[in-house]
PDB file of C-alpha atoms and ligand atoms in Angstrom:
ATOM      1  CA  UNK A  17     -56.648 -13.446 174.588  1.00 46.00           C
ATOM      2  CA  UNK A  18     -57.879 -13.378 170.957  1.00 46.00           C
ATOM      3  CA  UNK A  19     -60.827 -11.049 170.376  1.00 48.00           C
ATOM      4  CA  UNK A  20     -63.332 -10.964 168.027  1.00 49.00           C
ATOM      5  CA  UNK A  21     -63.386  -8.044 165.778  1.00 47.00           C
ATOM      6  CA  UNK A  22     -66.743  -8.570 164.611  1.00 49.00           C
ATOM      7  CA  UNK A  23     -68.306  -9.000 168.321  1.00 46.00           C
ATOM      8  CA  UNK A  24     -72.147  -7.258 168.758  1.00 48.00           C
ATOM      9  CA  UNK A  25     -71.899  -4.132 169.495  1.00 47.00           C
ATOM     10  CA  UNK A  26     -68.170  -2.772 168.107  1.00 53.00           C
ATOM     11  CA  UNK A  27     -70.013  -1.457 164.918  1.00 51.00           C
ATOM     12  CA  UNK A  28     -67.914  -2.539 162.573  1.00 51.00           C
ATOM     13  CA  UNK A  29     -70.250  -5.039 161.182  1.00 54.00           C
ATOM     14  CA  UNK A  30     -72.655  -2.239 160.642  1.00 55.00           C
ATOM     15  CA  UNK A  31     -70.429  -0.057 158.868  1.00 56.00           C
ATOM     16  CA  UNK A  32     -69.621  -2.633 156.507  1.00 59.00           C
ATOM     17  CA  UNK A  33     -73.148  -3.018 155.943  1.00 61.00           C
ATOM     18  CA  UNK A  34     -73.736   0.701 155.440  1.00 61.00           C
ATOM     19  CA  UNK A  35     -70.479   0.591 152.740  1.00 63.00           C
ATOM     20  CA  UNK A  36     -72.654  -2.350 150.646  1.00 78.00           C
ATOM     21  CA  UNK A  37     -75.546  -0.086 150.607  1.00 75.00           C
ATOM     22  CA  UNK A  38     -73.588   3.042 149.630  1.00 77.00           C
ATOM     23  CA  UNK A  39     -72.142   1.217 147.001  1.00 79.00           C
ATOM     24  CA  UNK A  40     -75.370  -0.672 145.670  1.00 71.00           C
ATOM     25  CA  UNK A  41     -76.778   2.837 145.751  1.00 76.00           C
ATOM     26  CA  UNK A  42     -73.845   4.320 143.842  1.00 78.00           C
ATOM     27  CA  UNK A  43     -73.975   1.437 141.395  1.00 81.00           C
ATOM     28  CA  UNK A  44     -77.907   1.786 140.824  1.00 73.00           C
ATOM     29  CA  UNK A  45     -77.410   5.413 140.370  1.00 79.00           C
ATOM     30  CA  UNK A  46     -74.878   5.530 137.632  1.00 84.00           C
ATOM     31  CA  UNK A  47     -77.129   2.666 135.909  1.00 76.00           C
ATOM     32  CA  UNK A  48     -80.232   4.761 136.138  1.00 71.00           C
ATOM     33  CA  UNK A  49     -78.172   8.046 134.710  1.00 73.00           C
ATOM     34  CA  UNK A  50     -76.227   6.015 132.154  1.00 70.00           C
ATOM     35  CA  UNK A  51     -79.967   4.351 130.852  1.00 69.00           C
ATOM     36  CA  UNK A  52     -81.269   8.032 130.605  1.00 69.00           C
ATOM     37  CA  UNK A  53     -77.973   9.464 128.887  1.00 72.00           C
ATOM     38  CA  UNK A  54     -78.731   6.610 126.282  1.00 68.00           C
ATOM     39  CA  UNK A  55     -82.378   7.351 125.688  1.00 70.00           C
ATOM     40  CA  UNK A  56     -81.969  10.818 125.598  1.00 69.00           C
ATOM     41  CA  UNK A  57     -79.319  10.467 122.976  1.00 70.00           C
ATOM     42  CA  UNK A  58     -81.334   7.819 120.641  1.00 65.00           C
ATOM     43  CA  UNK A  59     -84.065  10.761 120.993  1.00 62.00           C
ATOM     44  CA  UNK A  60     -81.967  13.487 119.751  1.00 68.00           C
ATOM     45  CA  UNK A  61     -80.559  11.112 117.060  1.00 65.00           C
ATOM     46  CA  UNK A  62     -83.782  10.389 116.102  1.00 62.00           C
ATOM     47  CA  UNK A  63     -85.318  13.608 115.798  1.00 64.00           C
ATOM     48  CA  UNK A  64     -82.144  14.607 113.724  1.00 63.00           C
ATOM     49  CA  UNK A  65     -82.754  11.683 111.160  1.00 63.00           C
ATOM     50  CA  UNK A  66     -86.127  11.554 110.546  1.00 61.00           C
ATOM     51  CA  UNK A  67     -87.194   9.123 108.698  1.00 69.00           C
ATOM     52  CA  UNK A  68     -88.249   9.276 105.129  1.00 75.00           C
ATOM     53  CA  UNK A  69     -91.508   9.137 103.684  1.00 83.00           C
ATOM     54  CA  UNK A  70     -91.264   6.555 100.762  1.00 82.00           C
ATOM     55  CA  UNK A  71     -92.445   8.683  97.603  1.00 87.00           C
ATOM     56  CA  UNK A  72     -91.882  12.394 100.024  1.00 92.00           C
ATOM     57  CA  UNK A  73     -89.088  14.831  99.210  1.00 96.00           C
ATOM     58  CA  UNK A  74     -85.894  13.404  99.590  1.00 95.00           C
ATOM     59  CA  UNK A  75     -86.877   9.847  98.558  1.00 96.00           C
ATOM     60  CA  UNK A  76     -87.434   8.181  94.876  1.00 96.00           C
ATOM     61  CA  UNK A  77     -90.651   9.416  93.516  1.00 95.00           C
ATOM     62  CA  UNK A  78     -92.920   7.544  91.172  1.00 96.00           C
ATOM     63  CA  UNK A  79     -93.968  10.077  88.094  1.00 94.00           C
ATOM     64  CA  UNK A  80     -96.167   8.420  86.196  1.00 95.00           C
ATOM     65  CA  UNK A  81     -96.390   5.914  83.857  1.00 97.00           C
ATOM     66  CA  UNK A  82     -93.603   5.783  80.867  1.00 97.00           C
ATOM     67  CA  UNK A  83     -97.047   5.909  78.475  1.00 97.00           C
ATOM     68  CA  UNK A  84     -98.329   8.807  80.429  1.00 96.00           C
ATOM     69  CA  UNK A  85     -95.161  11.216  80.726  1.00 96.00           C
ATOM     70  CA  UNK A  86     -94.661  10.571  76.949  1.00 96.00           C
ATOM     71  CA  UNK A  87     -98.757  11.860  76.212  1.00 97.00           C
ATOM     72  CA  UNK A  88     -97.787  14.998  77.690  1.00 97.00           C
ATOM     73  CA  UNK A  89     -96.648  17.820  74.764  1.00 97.00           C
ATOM     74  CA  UNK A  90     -93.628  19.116  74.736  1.00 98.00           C
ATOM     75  CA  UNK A  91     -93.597  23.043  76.723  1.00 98.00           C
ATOM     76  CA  UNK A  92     -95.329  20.853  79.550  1.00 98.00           C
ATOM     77  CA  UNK A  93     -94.681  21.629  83.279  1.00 98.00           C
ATOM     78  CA  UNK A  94     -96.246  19.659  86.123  1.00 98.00           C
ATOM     79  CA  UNK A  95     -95.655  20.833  89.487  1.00 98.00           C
ATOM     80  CA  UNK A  96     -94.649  17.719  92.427  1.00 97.00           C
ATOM     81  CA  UNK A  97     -95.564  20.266  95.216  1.00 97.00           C
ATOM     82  CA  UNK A  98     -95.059  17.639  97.984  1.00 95.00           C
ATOM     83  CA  UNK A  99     -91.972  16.341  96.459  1.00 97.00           C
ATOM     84  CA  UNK A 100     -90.977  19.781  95.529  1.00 98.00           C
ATOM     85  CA  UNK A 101     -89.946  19.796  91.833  1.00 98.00           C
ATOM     86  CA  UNK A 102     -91.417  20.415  88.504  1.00 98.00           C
ATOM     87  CA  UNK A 103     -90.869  17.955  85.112  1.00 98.00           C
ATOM     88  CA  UNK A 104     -90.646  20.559  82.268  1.00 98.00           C
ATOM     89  CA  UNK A 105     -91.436  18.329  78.810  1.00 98.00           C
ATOM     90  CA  UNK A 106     -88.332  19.672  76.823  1.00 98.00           C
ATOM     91  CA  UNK A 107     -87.975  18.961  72.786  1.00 96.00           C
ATOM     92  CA  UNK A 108     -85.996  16.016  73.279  1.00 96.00           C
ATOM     93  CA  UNK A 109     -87.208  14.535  76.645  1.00 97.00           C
ATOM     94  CA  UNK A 110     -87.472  15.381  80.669  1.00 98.00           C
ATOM     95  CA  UNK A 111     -86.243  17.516  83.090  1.00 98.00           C
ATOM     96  CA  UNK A 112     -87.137  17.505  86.525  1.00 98.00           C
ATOM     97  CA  UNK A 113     -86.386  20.825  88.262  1.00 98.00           C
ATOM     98  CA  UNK A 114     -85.959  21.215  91.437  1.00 98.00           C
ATOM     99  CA  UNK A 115     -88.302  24.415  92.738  1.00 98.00           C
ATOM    100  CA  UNK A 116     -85.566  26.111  94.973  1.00 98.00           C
ATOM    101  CA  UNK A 117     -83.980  29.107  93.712  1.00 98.00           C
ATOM    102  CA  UNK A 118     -80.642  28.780  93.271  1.00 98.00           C
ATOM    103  CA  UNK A 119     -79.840  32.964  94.160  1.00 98.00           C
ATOM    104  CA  UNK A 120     -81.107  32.736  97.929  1.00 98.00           C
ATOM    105  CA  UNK A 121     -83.205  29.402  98.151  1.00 98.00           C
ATOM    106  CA  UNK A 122     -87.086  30.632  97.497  1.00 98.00           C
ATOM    107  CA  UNK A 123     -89.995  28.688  96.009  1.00 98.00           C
ATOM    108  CA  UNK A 124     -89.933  29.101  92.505  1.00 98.00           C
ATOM    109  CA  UNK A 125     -93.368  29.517  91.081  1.00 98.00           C
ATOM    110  CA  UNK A 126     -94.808  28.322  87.728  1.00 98.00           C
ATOM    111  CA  UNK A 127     -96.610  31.326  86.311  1.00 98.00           C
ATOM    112  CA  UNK A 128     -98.617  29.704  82.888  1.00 98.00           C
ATOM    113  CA  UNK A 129     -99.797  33.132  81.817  1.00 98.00           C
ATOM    114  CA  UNK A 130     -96.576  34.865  81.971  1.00 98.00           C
ATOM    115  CA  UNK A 131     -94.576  35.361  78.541  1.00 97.00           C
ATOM    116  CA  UNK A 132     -91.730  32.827  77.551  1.00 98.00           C
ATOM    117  CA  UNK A 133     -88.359  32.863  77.944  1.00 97.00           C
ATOM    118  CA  UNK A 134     -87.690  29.947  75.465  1.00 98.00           C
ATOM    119  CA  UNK A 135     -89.055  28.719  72.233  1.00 97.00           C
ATOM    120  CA  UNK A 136     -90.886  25.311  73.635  1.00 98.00           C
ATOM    121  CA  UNK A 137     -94.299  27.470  73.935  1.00 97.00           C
ATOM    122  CA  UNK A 138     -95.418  31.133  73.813  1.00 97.00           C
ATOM    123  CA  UNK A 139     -96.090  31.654  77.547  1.00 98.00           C
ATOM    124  CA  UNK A 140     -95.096  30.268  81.049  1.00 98.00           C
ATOM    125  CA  UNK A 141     -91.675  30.856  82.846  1.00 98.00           C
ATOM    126  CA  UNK A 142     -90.499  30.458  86.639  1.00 98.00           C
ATOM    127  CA  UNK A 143     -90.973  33.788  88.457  1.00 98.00           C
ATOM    128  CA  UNK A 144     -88.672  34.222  91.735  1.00 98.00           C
ATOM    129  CA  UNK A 145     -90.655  36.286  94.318  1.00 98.00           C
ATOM    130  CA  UNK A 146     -88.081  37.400  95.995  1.00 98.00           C
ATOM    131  CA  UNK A 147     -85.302  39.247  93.785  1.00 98.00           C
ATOM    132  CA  UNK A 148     -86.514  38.898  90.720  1.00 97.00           C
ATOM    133  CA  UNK A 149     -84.920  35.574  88.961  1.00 98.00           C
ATOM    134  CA  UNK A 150     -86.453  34.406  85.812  1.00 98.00           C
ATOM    135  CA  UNK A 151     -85.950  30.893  84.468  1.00 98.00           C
ATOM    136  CA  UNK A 152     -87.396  29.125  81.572  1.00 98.00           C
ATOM    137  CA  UNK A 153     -88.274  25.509  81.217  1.00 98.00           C
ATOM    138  CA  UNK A 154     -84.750  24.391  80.753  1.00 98.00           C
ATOM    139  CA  UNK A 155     -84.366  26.302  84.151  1.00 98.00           C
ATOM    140  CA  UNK A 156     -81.466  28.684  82.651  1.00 98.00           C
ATOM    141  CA  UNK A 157     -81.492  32.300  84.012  1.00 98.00           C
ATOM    142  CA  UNK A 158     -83.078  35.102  82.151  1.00 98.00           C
ATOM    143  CA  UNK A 159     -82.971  37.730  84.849  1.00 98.00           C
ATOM    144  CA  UNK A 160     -82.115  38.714  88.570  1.00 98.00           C
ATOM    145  CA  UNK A 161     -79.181  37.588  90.689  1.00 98.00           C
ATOM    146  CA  UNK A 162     -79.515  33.705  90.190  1.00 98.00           C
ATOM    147  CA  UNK A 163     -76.142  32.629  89.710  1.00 98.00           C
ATOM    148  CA  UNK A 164     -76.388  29.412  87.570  1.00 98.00           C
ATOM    149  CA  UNK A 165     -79.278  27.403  86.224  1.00 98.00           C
ATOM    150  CA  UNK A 166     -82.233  25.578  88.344  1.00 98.00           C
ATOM    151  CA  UNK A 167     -80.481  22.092  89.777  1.00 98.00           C
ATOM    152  CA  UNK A 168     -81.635  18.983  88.758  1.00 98.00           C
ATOM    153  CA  UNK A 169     -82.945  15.743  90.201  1.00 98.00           C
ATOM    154  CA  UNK A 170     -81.621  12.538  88.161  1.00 98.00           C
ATOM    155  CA  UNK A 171     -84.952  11.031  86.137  1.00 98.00           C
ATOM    156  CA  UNK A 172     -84.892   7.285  85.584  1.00 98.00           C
ATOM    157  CA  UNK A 173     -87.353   4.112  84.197  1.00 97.00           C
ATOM    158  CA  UNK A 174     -87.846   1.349  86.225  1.00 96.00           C
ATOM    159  CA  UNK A 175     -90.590  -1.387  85.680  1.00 95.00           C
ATOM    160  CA  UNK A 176     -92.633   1.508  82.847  1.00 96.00           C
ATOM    161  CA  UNK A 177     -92.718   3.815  85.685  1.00 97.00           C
ATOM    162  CA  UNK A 178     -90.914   6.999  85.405  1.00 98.00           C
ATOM    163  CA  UNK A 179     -88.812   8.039  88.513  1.00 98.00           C
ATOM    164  CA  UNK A 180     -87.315  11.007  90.041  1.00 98.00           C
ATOM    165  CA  UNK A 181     -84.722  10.647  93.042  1.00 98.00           C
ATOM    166  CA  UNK A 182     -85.304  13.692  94.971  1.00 98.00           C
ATOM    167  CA  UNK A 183     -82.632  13.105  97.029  1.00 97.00           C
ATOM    168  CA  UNK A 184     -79.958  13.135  94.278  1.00 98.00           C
ATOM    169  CA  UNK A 185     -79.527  16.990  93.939  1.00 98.00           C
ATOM    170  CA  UNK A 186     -77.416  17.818  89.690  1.00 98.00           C
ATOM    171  CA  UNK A 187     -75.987  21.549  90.391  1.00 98.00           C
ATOM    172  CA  UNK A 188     -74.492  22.690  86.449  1.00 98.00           C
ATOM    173  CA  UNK A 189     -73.445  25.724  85.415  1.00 98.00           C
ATOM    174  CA  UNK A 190     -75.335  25.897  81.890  1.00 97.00           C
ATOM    175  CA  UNK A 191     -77.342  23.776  79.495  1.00 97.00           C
ATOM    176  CA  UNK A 192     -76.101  20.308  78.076  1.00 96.00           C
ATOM    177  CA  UNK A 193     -78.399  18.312  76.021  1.00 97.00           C
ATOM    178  CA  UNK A 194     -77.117  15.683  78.293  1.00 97.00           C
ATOM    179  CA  UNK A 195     -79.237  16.665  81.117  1.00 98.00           C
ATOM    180  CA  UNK A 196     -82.527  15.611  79.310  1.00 98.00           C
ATOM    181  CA  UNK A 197     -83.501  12.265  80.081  1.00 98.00           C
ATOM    182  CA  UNK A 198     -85.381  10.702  76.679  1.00 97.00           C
ATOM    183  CA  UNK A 199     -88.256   8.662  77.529  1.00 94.00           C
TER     184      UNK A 199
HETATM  185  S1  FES B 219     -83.954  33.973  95.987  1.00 88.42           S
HETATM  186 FE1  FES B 219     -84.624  33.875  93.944  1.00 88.42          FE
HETATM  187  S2  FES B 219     -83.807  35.626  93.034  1.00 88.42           S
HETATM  188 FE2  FES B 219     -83.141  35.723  95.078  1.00 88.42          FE
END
């Protein structure tokens, strides 16, 4: 006599049914902790990376006008708080300096009334608060612990507007005429 192993009331049928659900539960579990691994990692990428501003620090920044940079006298310095650099009107052209001193990393500020350190004008240099560095519109060192000259960010012309890419950061260890850009 042949019996059936799935006959009411063995329990087998049940247990099988109880195995399905453990494993759709299983299943749905590692798909609901897999979904939220995921999101939480596109999160944390995405507050790593934030995105850039178009024309904030770390982006290309329109100036001005190739008609209005050339207007201003040579000795000029205009400060590009937000974008955190300064274009010093040298003899032959631009530089745009970037504001972070090179000894520890401080702001750099622009003090007009203060006397010169170079011969474009008879007063204005960059002050460092913190130690004591003293640069002059070239950005090269007159004083304190800065080690080399203020870096640069590359200054270009496209479509009569004068640009500065503020994410392109020009460390040098002196003066070369080839860091002025001529506009
Ligand atoms: S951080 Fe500027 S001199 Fe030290």
């Amino acid at each position: 006599m042949v019996r059936d192993s799935r006959s009411p009331g063995d329990g087998s049928g049940e247990k099988n049914k109880a195995l399905t659900r453990r494993q759709f539960l299983s299943r749905a579990w590692w798909a609901a902790s897999g979904l939220l691994v995921v999101e939480a990692s596109a999160g944390l990428v995405a507050s790593l990376w934030p995105k850039l501003k178009a024309g904030s620090f770390g982006t290309k920044v329109r100036v001005a006008s190739v008609e209005e940079v050339r207007a201003m006298p040579v000795g000029t310095i205009t400060y590009f708080a937000e974008q955190r650099f300064y274009l010093s009107r040298v003899e032959s052209g631009f530089l745009a300096l970037y504001r972070k001193c090179v000894h520890l990393g401080c702001v750099i500020p622009w003090l007009a009334d203060e006397s010169s350190e170079d011969d474009l004008a008879d007063k204005g240099r960059f002050n460092c608060p913190c130690h004591g560095g003293i640069y002059d519109r070239y950005g090269l060192v007159h004083a304190g612990p800065p080690p080399r000259p203020l870096d640069l960010f590359p200054i270009s012309v496209e479509n009569g507007e004068v640009i500065v890419d503020t994410g392109t950061v020009i460390q040098r260890s002196a003066f070369d005429e080839s860091q002025v850009t001529k506009i």
